[in-house]
Tab-separated table of C-alpha atoms and ligand atoms in Angstrom:
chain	number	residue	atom	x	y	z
U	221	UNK	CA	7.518	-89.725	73.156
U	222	UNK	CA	7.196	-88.367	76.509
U	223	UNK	CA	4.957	-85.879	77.296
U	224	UNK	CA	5.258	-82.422	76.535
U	225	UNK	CA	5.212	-81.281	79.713
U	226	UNK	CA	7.930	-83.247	80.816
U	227	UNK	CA	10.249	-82.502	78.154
U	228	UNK	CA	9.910	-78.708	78.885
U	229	UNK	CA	10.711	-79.478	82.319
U	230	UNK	CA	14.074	-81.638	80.767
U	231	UNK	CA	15.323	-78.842	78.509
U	232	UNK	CA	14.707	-76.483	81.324
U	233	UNK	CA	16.705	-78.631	83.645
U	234	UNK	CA	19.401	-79.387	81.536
U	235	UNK	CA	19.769	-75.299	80.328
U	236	UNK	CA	20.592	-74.931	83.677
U	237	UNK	CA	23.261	-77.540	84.219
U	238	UNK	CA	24.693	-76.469	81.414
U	239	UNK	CA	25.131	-72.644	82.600
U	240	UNK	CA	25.925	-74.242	85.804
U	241	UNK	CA	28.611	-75.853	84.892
U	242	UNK	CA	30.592	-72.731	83.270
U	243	UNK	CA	29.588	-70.257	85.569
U	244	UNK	CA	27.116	-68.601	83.834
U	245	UNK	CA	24.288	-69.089	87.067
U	246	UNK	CA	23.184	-65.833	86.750
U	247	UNK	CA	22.608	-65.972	82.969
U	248	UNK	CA	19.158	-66.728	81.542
U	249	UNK	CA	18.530	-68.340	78.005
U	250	UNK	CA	15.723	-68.026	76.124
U	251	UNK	CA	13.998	-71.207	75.200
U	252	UNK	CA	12.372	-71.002	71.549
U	253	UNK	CA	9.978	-73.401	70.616
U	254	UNK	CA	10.008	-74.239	67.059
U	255	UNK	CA	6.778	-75.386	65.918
U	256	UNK	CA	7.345	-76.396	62.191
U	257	UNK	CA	4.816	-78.455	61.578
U	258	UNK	CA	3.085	-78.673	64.970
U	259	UNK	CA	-0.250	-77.633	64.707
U	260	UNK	CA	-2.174	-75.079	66.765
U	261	UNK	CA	-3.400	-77.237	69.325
U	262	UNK	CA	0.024	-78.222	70.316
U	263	UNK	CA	0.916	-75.074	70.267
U	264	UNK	CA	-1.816	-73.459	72.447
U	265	UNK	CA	-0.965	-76.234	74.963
U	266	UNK	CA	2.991	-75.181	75.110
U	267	UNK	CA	1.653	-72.048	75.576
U	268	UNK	CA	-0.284	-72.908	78.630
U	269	UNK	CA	2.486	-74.812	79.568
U	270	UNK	CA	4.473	-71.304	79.975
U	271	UNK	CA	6.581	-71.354	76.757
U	272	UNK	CA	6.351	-68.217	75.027
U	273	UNK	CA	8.627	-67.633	72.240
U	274	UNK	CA	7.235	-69.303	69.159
U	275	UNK	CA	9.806	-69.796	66.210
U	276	UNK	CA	8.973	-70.563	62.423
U	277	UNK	CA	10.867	-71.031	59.167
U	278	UNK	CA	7.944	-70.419	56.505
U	279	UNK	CA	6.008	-67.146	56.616
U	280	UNK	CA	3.133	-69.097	55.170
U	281	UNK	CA	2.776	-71.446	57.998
U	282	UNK	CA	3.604	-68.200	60.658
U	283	UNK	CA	0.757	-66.443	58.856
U	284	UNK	CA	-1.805	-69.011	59.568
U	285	UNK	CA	-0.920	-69.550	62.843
U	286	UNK	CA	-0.603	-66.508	63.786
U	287	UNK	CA	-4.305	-65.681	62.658
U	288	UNK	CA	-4.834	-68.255	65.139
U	289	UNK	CA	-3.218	-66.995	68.052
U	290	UNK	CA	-2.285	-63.908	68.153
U	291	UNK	CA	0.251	-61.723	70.098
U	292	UNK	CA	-0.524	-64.547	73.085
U	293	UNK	CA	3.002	-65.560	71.426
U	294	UNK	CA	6.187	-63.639	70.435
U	295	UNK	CA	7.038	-65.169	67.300
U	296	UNK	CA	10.606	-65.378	65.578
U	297	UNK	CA	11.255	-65.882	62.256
U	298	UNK	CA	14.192	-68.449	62.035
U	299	UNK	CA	14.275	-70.004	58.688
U	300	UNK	CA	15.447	-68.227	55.173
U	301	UNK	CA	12.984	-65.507	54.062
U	302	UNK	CA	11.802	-64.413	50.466
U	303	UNK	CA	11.865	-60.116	49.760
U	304	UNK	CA	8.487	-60.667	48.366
U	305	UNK	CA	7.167	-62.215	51.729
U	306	UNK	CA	8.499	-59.442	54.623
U	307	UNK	CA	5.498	-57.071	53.984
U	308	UNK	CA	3.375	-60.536	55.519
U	309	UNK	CA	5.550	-60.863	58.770
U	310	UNK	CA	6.779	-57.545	59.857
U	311	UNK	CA	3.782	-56.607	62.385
U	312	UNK	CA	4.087	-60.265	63.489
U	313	UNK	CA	7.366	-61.123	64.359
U	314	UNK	CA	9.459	-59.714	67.708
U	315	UNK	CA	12.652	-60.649	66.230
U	316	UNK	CA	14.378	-61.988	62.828
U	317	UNK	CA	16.883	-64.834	63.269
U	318	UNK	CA	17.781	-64.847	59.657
U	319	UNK	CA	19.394	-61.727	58.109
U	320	UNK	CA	21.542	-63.072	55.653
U	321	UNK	CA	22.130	-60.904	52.529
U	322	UNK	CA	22.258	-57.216	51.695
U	323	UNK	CA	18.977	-57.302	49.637
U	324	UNK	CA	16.582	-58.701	52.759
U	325	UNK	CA	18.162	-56.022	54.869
U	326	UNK	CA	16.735	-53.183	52.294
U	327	UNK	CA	13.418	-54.611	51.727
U	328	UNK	CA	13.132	-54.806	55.424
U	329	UNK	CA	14.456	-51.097	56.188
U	330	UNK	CA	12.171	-49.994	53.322
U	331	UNK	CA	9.128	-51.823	54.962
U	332	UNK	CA	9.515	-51.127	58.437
U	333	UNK	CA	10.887	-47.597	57.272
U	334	UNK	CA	7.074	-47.293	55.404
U	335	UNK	CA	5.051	-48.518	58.425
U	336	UNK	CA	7.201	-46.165	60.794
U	337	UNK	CA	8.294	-49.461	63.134
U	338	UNK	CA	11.764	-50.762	64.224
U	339	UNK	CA	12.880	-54.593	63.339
U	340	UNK	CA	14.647	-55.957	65.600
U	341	UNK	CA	17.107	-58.884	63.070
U	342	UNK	CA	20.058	-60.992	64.508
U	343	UNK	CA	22.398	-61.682	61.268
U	344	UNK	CA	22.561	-65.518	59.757
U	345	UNK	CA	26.424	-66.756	59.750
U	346	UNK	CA	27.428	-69.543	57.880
U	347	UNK	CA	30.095	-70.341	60.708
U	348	UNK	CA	30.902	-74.008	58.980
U	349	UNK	CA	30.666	-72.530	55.610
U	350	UNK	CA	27.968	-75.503	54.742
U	351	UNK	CA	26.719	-75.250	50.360
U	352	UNK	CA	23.413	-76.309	51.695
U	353	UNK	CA	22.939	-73.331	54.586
U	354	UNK	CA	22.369	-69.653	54.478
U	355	UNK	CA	24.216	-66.812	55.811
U	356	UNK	CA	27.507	-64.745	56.041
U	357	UNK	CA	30.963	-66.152	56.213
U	358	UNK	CA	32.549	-65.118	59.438
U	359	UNK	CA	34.826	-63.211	57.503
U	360	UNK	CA	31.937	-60.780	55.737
U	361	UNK	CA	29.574	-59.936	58.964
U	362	UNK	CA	31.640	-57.122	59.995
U	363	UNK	CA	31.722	-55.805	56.321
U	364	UNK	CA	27.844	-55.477	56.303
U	365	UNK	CA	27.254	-54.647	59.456
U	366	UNK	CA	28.768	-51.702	58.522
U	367	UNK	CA	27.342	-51.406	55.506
U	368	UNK	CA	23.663	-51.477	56.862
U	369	UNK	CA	24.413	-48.676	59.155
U	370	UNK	CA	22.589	-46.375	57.729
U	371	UNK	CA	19.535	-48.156	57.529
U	372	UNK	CA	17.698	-46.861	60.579
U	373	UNK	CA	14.880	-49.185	60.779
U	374	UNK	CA	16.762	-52.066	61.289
U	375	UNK	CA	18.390	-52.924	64.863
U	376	UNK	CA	20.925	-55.595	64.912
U	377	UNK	CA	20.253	-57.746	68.016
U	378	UNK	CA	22.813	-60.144	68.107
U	379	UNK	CA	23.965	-63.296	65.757
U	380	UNK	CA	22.446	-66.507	64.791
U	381	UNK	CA	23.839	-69.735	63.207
U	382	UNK	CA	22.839	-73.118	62.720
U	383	UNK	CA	25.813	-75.715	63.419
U	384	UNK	CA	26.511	-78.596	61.140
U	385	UNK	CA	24.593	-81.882	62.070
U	386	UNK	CA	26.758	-84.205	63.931
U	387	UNK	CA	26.442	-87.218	66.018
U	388	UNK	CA	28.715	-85.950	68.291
U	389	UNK	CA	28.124	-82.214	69.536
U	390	UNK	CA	31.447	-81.925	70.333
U	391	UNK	CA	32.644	-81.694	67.080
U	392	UNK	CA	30.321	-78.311	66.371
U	393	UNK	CA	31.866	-76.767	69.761
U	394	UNK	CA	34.396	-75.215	67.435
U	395	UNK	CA	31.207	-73.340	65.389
U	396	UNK	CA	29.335	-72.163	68.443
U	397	UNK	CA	32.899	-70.871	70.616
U	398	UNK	CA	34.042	-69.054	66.696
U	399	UNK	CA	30.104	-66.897	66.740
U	400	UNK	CA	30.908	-66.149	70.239
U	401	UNK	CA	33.895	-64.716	69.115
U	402	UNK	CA	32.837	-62.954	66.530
U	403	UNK	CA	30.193	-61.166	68.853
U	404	UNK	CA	33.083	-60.160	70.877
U	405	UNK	CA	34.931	-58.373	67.995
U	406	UNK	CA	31.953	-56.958	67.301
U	407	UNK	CA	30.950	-55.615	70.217
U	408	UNK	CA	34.560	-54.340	71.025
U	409	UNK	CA	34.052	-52.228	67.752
U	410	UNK	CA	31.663	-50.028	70.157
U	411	UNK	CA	28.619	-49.227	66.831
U	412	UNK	CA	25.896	-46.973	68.290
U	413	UNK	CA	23.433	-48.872	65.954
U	414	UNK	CA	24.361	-52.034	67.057
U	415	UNK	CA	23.352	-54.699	70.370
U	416	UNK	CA	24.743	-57.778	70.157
U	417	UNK	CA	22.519	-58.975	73.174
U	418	UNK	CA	21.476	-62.495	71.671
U	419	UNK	CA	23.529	-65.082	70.358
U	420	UNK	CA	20.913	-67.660	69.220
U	421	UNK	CA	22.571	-70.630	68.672
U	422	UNK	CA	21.601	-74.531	69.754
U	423	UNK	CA	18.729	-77.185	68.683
U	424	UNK	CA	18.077	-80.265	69.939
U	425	UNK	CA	21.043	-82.111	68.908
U	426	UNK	CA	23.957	-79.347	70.054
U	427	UNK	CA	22.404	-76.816	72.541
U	428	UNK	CA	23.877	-77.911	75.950
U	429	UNK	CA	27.463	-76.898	73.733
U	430	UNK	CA	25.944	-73.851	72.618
U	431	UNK	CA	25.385	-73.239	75.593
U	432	UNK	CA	28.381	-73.679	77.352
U	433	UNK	CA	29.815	-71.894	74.848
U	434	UNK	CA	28.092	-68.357	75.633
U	435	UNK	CA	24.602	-68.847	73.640
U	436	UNK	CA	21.451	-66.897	75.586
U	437	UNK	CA	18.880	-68.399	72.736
U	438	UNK	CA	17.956	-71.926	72.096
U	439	UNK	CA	16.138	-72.978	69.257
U	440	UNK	CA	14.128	-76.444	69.918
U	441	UNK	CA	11.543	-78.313	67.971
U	442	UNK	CA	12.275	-82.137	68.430
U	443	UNK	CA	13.180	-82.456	71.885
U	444	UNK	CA	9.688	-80.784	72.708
U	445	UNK	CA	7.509	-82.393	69.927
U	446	UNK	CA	9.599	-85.351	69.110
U	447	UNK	CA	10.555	-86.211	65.820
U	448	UNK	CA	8.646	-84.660	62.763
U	449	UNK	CA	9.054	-84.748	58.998
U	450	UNK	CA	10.537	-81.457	57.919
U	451	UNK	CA	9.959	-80.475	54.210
Q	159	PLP	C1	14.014	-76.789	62.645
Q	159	PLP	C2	14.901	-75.739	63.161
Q	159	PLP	C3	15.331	-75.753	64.494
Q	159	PLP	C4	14.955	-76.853	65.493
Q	159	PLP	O1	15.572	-78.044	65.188
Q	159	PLP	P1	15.441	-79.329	66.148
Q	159	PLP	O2	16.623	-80.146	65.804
Q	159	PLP	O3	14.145	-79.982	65.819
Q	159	PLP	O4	15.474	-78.847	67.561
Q	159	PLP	C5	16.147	-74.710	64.914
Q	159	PLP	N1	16.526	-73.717	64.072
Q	159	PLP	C6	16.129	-73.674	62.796
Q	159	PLP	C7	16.576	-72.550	61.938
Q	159	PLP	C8	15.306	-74.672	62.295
Q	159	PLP	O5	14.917	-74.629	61.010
């Protein structure tokens, strides 16, 4: 593995070619570092290093790390997350990648309703309608959008999916260009309570598609770490 300094510099480079080469020069995208499984040290370092966004799937792991260090970090929760466990996260994280059923979006109105705070959530869609993921079909996110708009202490930032792994990114364009779509619909509906600023979408294996295909957030944990075992 090369170092990690040098693959920042990569991803950075190639986020940029990949704007470049629809047109999107003046957009930014925000690079998310996911550090399953990387310890602290690592992380400090990609902190000095000038990454900033933090992203973690287990709220036990966020928890400990976050002891650790701090608001030095904005931290996003990407992976699936329990009811029981939002009362742990919700003064941690700056945004929640992973709405993805009527039940989390109560518990987390009641919570940040109870501690008088604002989450910011970008809803989970099951674009490729995988068993083994989470999230809405296409079909349903307008459906609870609308039915969450009422809850007040919940802002909708945007959409998130995570594309079917495949040698060939190619062959997810079709996932990435549909989300993109739907943000459109969305956004042509004209909701008060509802931003659809981010469209996280892109890891290692598919983000230079994503990309090209409208996303503004990147999600990226092996092409800054190199390969780890995920449980
Ligand atoms: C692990 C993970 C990523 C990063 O995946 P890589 O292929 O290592 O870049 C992105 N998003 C989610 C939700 C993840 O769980």
């Amino acid at each position: 593995m090369k170092n990690l300094q040098e693959n920042i510099l990569e991803i950075q480079a190639n986020i940029e070619e990949s704007l470049d080469k629809v047109g999107r020069t003046k957009d930014e995208v925000t690079l998310i570092a996911v550090t399953k499984t990387v310890d602290v040290d690592l992380i400090q370092k990609s902190l000095d290093l000038g990454l900033n966004n933090i992203g973690e799937n287990r709220v036990q792991e966020l928890q400990r790390k976050y002891e650790e260090i701090g608001d030095k970090a904005t931290w996003h929760m990407i992976g699936h997350l329990q009811t029981n466990k939002v009362k742990y996260i919700l003064d941690k994280v700056s945004l929640i990648h992973s709405l993805n059923r009527i039940s989390l979006a109560k518990e987390l109105n009641k919570r940040a309703k109870d501690t008088n705070k604002i989450i910011e959530t970008l809803i989970q869609v099951n674009v490729a309608e995988e068993e083994s993921k989470f999230g809405f079909k296409t079909g349903e996110v307008i459906p609870f959008i609308e039915s969450i708009l009422s809850m007040e202490n919940i802002k909708i930032k945007g959409l998130m999916t995570i594309a079917p792994y495949a040698e060939d990114p190619e062959e997810v364009r079709y996932v990435f260009r549909e989300l993109r779509n739907l943000k459109e619909t969305i956004e042509s509906r004209n909701y008060k309570e509802v931003d659809m600023k981010y469209l996280s979408m892109g890891m290692t294996n598919d983000y230079k598609v994503a990309i090209e295909e409208g996303s503004n957030m990147v999600r990226i944990g092996t092409a800054l770490f190199g390969k780890r075992e995920y449980k």
